[in-house]
Amino acid sequence: MSSQKKRYYVVVNGRKPGIYSKWSGAGEAADQVEGFPEAVYRGFYTYEDAINWLRGFPRETLEKCAPDLVAHLDDVSGSSPDLTTTVSELLMSETVVIFADGSVDANTGAGGYGVILKYKGHTKEISGGFRKTTNNRMEIMACIEGLRALTRTCKVVVFSDSQYVVNGISKGWARKWQAQGWMRNQKECAENRDLWAQLLELCDQHEVEFRWIRGHNIVKENERCDWLAMQATQRQDLPRDVGYEKSRVADSESGPARGENSQGELL
């Protein structure tokens, strides 16, 4: 029997499908499948073997139950994605590199964020959380805390696995919502406007580019941020997420008419 250790764990059907670099540990592969009905997963020694196994599933099946895994099939390089070269080039150009991730404990509703900042030879980690919140809010908060940690105007690249956050900034959605009085359209309020406003203000203070990366894709910094975020959800005496709580009150008071009044107090 080979003593070689498996390095990749593919979860097709589980709590959070993806490719994991560890079996055990908080938020790793075992947490996604143990006790999960009809879990589908397997461990592999190489990334290539993992991808070849994935190719055995009908694409429509993956698109339905594990859409994040579909992107791996489109990776023509056939090798484990590695941002080392990209990050090194950015750091050489005196760009601040930020990795940001958010997480919510499905059992308690507590949320956390994890951030890694890199600049030249320096690395800084930031984490925190709230007693009740949402995953999207924590994804935004991670970016806010990363930019807030900068002490002077900088050129920054933010890596996030949240398309909600990256598209919200890169495609100008948040700016549009802000210009429209935080309305997505004539009837719907933009969610998380308190955090979007903070993030936009911070982006105005720096030269910021947002780049999307696939989650659970063996990017060590992203995996570390995910771990920091999950650990933060377990802290005692987490503070209130006031913006989240106000939005829940607004929802309950507005009922079916939510979003029809752009002058409401929804945050």
Tab-separated table of C-alpha atoms in Angstrom:
chain	number	residue	atom	x	y	z
A	1	MET	CA	0.000	0.000	0.000
A	2	SER	CA	1.354	3.423	-0.944
A	3	SER	CA	2.328	5.752	1.905
A	4	GLN	CA	1.703	8.774	-0.289
A	5	LYS	CA	-0.826	11.168	1.210
A	6	LYS	CA	-3.861	12.262	-0.766
A	7	ARG	CA	-3.711	15.997	-1.480
A	8	TYR	CA	-7.079	16.730	-3.097
A	9	TYR	CA	-10.604	15.906	-1.962
A	10	VAL	CA	-13.441	16.508	-4.412
A	11	VAL	CA	-16.916	17.002	-2.941
A	12	VAL	CA	-19.604	16.791	-5.611
A	13	ASN	CA	-22.581	16.391	-3.319
A	14	GLY	CA	-22.183	17.781	0.186
A	15	ARG	CA	-22.760	20.824	2.337
A	16	LYS	CA	-20.348	22.926	0.281
A	17	PRO	CA	-19.143	21.264	-2.934
A	18	GLY	CA	-15.606	22.053	-3.995
A	19	ILE	CA	-12.015	20.821	-4.135
A	20	TYR	CA	-10.324	20.709	-0.753
A	21	SER	CA	-6.651	20.351	0.141
A	22	LYS	CA	-7.349	18.692	3.515
A	23	TRP	CA	-9.651	15.928	4.728
A	24	SER	CA	-9.945	16.902	8.390
A	25	GLY	CA	-10.111	20.273	10.079
A	26	ALA	CA	-12.677	23.028	10.458
A	27	GLY	CA	-14.502	23.539	7.173
A	28	GLU	CA	-12.457	20.955	5.296
A	29	ALA	CA	-13.723	18.022	3.202
A	30	ALA	CA	-14.872	15.821	6.069
A	31	ASP	CA	-17.112	18.579	7.403
A	32	GLN	CA	-18.868	18.750	4.040
A	33	VAL	CA	-19.773	15.060	3.764
A	34	GLU	CA	-19.928	13.382	7.174
A	35	GLY	CA	-23.580	12.930	8.107
A	36	PHE	CA	-24.695	14.428	4.782
A	37	PRO	CA	-27.314	12.241	3.035
A	38	GLU	CA	-26.047	10.633	-0.208
A	39	ALA	CA	-22.753	12.495	-0.107
A	40	VAL	CA	-20.565	12.068	-3.200
A	41	TYR	CA	-16.829	12.635	-2.778
A	42	ARG	CA	-13.394	11.113	-3.337
A	43	GLY	CA	-9.754	11.782	-2.488
A	44	PHE	CA	-6.899	11.922	-4.995
A	45	TYR	CA	-3.127	12.121	-5.042
A	46	THR	CA	-2.968	14.571	-7.960
A	47	TYR	CA	-5.069	17.435	-9.253
A	48	GLU	CA	-5.143	15.819	-12.683
A	49	ASP	CA	-6.724	12.655	-11.270
A	50	ALA	CA	-9.322	14.750	-9.457
A	51	ILE	CA	-10.281	16.567	-12.659
A	52	ASN	CA	-10.425	13.340	-14.653
A	53	TRP	CA	-12.848	11.915	-12.085
A	54	LEU	CA	-14.988	15.046	-12.337
A	55	ARG	CA	-15.154	14.645	-16.115
A	56	GLY	CA	-16.974	11.367	-15.523
A	57	PHE	CA	-20.040	13.272	-14.315
A	58	PRO	CA	-22.562	14.697	-16.784
A	59	ARG	CA	-21.936	18.431	-17.041
A	60	GLU	CA	-25.606	19.198	-16.432
A	61	THR	CA	-25.403	17.287	-13.149
A	62	LEU	CA	-22.471	19.364	-11.944
A	63	GLU	CA	-24.122	22.598	-13.076
A	64	LYS	CA	-27.110	21.715	-10.930
A	65	CYS	CA	-25.541	20.401	-7.719
A	66	ALA	CA	-21.993	21.819	-7.795
A	67	PRO	CA	-21.739	24.761	-10.228
A	68	ASP	CA	-18.414	25.963	-8.791
A	69	LEU	CA	-16.812	22.703	-9.907
A	70	VAL	CA	-17.754	23.237	-13.551
A	71	ALA	CA	-15.095	25.934	-13.876
A	72	HIS	CA	-12.431	23.326	-13.105
A	73	LEU	CA	-13.431	21.388	-16.209
A	74	ASP	CA	-12.828	24.485	-18.316
A	75	ASP	CA	-9.280	24.868	-17.017
A	76	VAL	CA	-7.386	23.839	-20.159
A	77	SER	CA	-4.056	23.901	-18.352
A	78	GLY	CA	-4.986	20.746	-16.460
A	79	SER	CA	-2.824	21.745	-13.513
A	80	SER	CA	-3.547	23.060	-10.050
A	81	PRO	CA	-4.264	26.797	-10.238
A	82	ASP	CA	-1.524	28.809	-8.580
A	83	LEU	CA	-1.529	32.550	-8.095
A	84	THR	CA	2.050	32.628	-6.854
A	85	THR	CA	3.443	34.127	-10.051
A	86	THR	CA	0.636	36.661	-10.379
A	87	VAL	CA	0.924	37.753	-6.760
A	88	SER	CA	4.725	37.984	-6.989
A	89	GLU	CA	4.452	40.235	-10.040
A	90	LEU	CA	1.930	42.465	-8.295
A	91	LEU	CA	4.096	42.767	-5.197
A	92	MET	CA	7.142	43.615	-7.317
A	93	SER	CA	5.160	46.497	-8.798
A	94	GLU	CA	4.502	47.778	-5.250
A	95	THR	CA	0.834	46.800	-5.383
A	96	VAL	CA	-0.920	45.781	-2.181
A	97	VAL	CA	-2.525	42.348	-2.576
A	98	ILE	CA	-5.592	41.549	-0.472
A	99	PHE	CA	-7.296	38.176	-0.157
A	100	ALA	CA	-10.744	38.384	1.426
A	101	ASP	CA	-13.366	35.813	2.361
A	102	GLY	CA	-16.523	35.569	4.446
A	103	SER	CA	-18.398	32.722	6.086
A	104	VAL	CA	-21.539	32.011	8.119
A	105	ASP	CA	-22.156	29.136	10.511
A	106	ALA	CA	-25.365	27.537	9.273
A	107	ASN	CA	-26.238	26.290	12.754
A	108	THR	CA	-25.858	29.518	14.729
A	109	GLY	CA	-26.159	32.239	12.091
A	110	ALA	CA	-22.879	33.755	13.308
A	111	GLY	CA	-20.697	35.198	10.582
A	112	GLY	CA	-17.000	35.828	10.181
A	113	TYR	CA	-14.531	37.387	7.776
A	114	GLY	CA	-10.893	36.645	7.078
A	115	VAL	CA	-8.373	38.882	5.336
A	116	ILE	CA	-4.744	38.581	4.268
A	117	LEU	CA	-2.808	41.663	3.154
A	118	LYS	CA	0.507	41.361	1.335
A	119	TYR	CA	2.901	44.184	0.531
A	120	LYS	CA	6.514	43.632	-0.467
A	121	GLY	CA	7.815	41.247	2.192
A	122	HIS	CA	5.081	41.908	4.715
A	123	THR	CA	1.927	39.902	5.468
A	124	LYS	CA	-0.909	40.822	7.808
A	125	GLU	CA	-3.977	38.808	8.816
A	126	ILE	CA	-7.292	40.267	9.987
A	127	SER	CA	-10.436	38.504	11.161
A	128	GLY	CA	-13.649	39.280	12.994
A	129	GLY	CA	-17.321	38.471	13.057
A	130	PHE	CA	-20.876	39.130	14.198
A	131	ARG	CA	-23.413	37.119	16.146
A	132	LYS	CA	-26.073	37.128	13.366
A	133	THR	CA	-25.476	38.113	9.754
A	134	THR	CA	-25.312	36.783	6.176
A	135	ASN	CA	-22.560	35.348	4.017
A	136	ASN	CA	-22.794	38.207	1.491
A	137	ARG	CA	-22.375	40.775	4.245
A	138	MET	CA	-19.271	39.005	5.494
A	139	GLU	CA	-17.820	38.864	1.985
A	140	ILE	CA	-18.221	42.633	1.694
A	141	MET	CA	-16.975	43.213	5.238
A	142	ALA	CA	-13.786	41.280	4.509
A	143	CYS	CA	-12.979	43.678	1.660
A	144	ILE	CA	-13.860	46.686	3.812
A	145	GLU	CA	-11.554	45.603	6.620
A	146	GLY	CA	-8.740	44.876	4.198
A	147	LEU	CA	-8.906	48.334	2.620
A	148	ARG	CA	-9.502	49.998	5.985
A	149	ALA	CA	-6.182	48.604	7.237
A	150	LEU	CA	-4.218	50.637	4.674
A	151	THR	CA	-2.536	53.690	6.192
A	152	ARG	CA	-1.951	55.613	2.966
A	153	THR	CA	-3.239	55.793	-0.591
A	154	CYS	CA	-2.259	52.602	-2.417
A	155	LYS	CA	-2.627	50.639	-5.606
A	156	VAL	CA	-4.540	47.516	-4.576
A	157	VAL	CA	-5.730	44.240	-6.069
A	158	VAL	CA	-8.424	42.447	-4.055
A	159	PHE	CA	-8.929	38.715	-4.644
A	160	SER	CA	-12.343	37.359	-3.609
A	161	ASP	CA	-14.283	34.197	-4.408
A	162	SER	CA	-17.561	36.134	-4.142
A	163	GLN	CA	-18.969	37.035	-7.544
A	164	TYR	CA	-21.535	39.146	-5.676
A	165	VAL	CA	-18.756	41.406	-4.399
A	166	VAL	CA	-16.488	41.379	-7.447
A	167	ASN	CA	-19.295	42.017	-9.927
A	168	GLY	CA	-20.881	44.579	-7.621
A	169	ILE	CA	-17.755	46.726	-7.895
A	170	SER	CA	-16.204	45.745	-11.240
A	171	LYS	CA	-19.448	45.931	-13.203
A	172	GLY	CA	-20.540	49.154	-11.535
A	173	TRP	CA	-23.667	47.716	-9.927
A	174	ALA	CA	-23.020	49.251	-6.510
A	175	ARG	CA	-22.330	52.685	-8.025
A	176	LYS	CA	-25.583	52.443	-9.967
A	177	TRP	CA	-27.571	51.440	-6.897
A	178	GLN	CA	-26.051	54.327	-4.964
A	179	ALA	CA	-26.932	56.803	-7.724
A	180	GLN	CA	-30.488	55.480	-7.719
A	181	GLY	CA	-30.970	56.036	-3.999
A	182	TRP	CA	-29.977	52.425	-3.250
A	183	MET	CA	-32.702	50.995	-5.447
A	184	ARG	CA	-31.883	48.061	-7.739
A	185	ASN	CA	-34.884	48.962	-9.869
A	186	GLN	CA	-38.171	50.788	-9.401
A	187	LYS	CA	-39.451	48.280	-6.846
A	188	GLU	CA	-36.483	46.559	-5.217
A	189	CYS	CA	-34.079	48.019	-2.664
A	190	ALA	CA	-30.418	47.113	-2.931
A	191	GLU	CA	-29.426	44.861	-0.061
A	192	ASN	CA	-26.470	45.630	2.219
A	193	ARG	CA	-26.376	49.268	1.229
A	194	ASP	CA	-24.662	50.256	4.482
A	195	LEU	CA	-21.675	48.047	3.626
A	196	TRP	CA	-21.651	48.898	-0.077
A	197	ALA	CA	-21.475	52.599	0.867
A	198	GLN	CA	-18.442	51.954	3.090
A	199	LEU	CA	-16.725	49.865	0.421
A	200	LEU	CA	-17.293	52.455	-2.295
A	201	GLU	CA	-15.907	55.197	-0.054
A	202	LEU	CA	-12.764	53.153	0.587
A	203	CYS	CA	-12.369	52.403	-3.121
A	204	ASP	CA	-12.432	56.161	-3.776
A	205	GLN	CA	-9.431	56.548	-1.475
A	206	HIS	CA	-7.278	54.049	-3.383
A	207	GLU	CA	-6.702	52.635	-6.865
A	208	VAL	CA	-8.510	49.332	-6.415
A	209	GLU	CA	-9.055	46.394	-8.762
A	210	PHE	CA	-11.222	43.420	-7.790
A	211	ARG	CA	-10.443	39.969	-9.206
A	212	TRP	CA	-12.554	36.843	-8.778
A	213	ILE	CA	-10.949	33.508	-7.868
A	214	ARG	CA	-12.677	30.148	-7.551
A	215	GLY	CA	-13.344	29.132	-3.982
A	216	HIS	CA	-11.813	25.908	-2.616
A	217	ASN	CA	-9.391	25.873	-5.514
A	218	ILE	CA	-6.208	25.125	-3.585
A	219	VAL	CA	-5.197	28.795	-3.432
A	220	LYS	CA	-3.466	28.811	-0.069
A	221	GLU	CA	-4.249	32.438	0.780
A	222	ASN	CA	-7.920	31.988	-0.040
A	223	GLU	CA	-8.060	28.785	1.984
A	224	ARG	CA	-6.413	30.578	4.901
A	225	CYS	CA	-8.940	33.420	4.718
A	226	ASP	CA	-11.759	30.880	4.686
A	227	TRP	CA	-10.289	29.262	7.816
A	228	LEU	CA	-9.904	32.630	9.555
A	229	ALA	CA	-13.509	33.507	8.729
A	230	MET	CA	-14.867	30.209	10.034
A	231	GLN	CA	-12.801	30.436	13.203
A	232	ALA	CA	-14.187	33.913	13.815
A	233	THR	CA	-17.756	32.552	13.823
A	234	GLN	CA	-16.847	30.484	16.893
A	235	ARG	CA	-15.718	33.413	19.028
A	236	GLN	CA	-17.602	34.273	22.185
A	237	ASP	CA	-19.338	37.626	22.684
A	238	LEU	CA	-19.457	38.544	19.000
A	239	PRO	CA	-20.886	42.044	18.414
A	240	ARG	CA	-24.204	42.802	16.752
A	241	ASP	CA	-24.340	43.423	13.026
A	242	VAL	CA	-26.532	46.516	13.344
A	243	GLY	CA	-27.069	46.871	9.608
A	244	TYR	CA	-28.278	43.295	9.330
A	245	GLU	CA	-30.618	43.612	12.290
A	246	LYS	CA	-32.116	46.856	10.984
A	247	SER	CA	-32.770	45.255	7.615
A	248	ARG	CA	-34.592	42.355	9.263
A	249	VAL	CA	-36.798	44.795	11.188
A	250	ALA	CA	-37.514	46.700	7.980
A	251	ASP	CA	-38.436	43.467	6.214
A	252	SER	CA	-40.896	42.450	8.918
A	253	GLU	CA	-42.520	45.877	9.016
A	254	SER	CA	-42.792	46.340	5.249
A	255	GLY	CA	-44.098	42.857	4.443
A	256	PRO	CA	-45.026	42.261	0.786
A	257	ALA	CA	-44.519	45.939	-0.023
A	258	ARG	CA	-40.801	45.819	0.747
A	259	GLY	CA	-38.735	47.935	-1.604
A	260	GLU	CA	-41.584	50.034	-3.004
A	261	ASN	CA	-40.639	53.083	-0.949
A	262	SER	CA	-37.137	54.313	-1.715
A	263	GLN	CA	-37.264	56.525	1.378
A	264	GLY	CA	-37.535	53.566	3.756
A	265	GLU	CA	-35.027	52.776	6.468
A	266	LEU	CA	-33.794	49.538	4.917
A	267	LEU	CA	-30.045	49.068	5.310
